[in-house]
Amino acid sequence: MGARVFGRLLVRTGTALVVAGTLLAAGPGVQEVKAASGCSGRPVKTVKFATGELRLYKHRAYVCAVTIAKRPGARRAMSVSLQPRGGRAAVDKGRFTRQAGPVTVYALNRSVRASGAVAGAGATTGWILL
């Protein structure tokens, strides 16, 4: 009788450990969470303007930019541009409801210039080293 109870206890404990291990492996702490904007990396600069904001992110040698509308909704003209010093600008422009971008450039040890606009109003960063 004692061996039977011990066996059931072992099965229950083993099942509980398997379930707990599965929950830990699938939890948000293990997976990398991507920013809602679509850019990976750490946020380094945000420039606000009347109709939205320009956000810049950095991940290793890359810089990413996105323009977010203050009030998402109807399609309107939006743009985002990101240029490394001495390189070509990466541009995304069109009629969007929520955001323009993301655009990414290689900028290891280089200054970058970013600009964004939503419905005619916009902002620029000037040349900055991130």
PDB file of C-alpha atoms in Angstrom, residues 3 9 33 44 55 62 91 124:
ATOM      1  CA  ALA A   3       4.568   1.891  -2.481  1.00  0.00           C
ATOM      2  CA  LEU A   9       2.696  11.113  -5.374  1.00  0.00           C
ATOM      3  CA  VAL A  33       9.750  41.343 -27.295  1.00  0.00           C
ATOM      4  CA  VAL A  44      17.473  56.530 -28.319  1.00  0.00           C
ATOM      5  CA  ARG A  55      11.217  57.716 -32.998  1.00  0.00           C
ATOM      6  CA  TYR A  62      22.105  49.856 -37.094  1.00  0.00           C
ATOM      7  CA  VAL A  91      12.777  56.642 -47.145  1.00  0.00           C
ATOM      8  CA  THR A 124      13.971  66.665 -38.199  1.00  0.00           C
TER       9      THR A 124
END
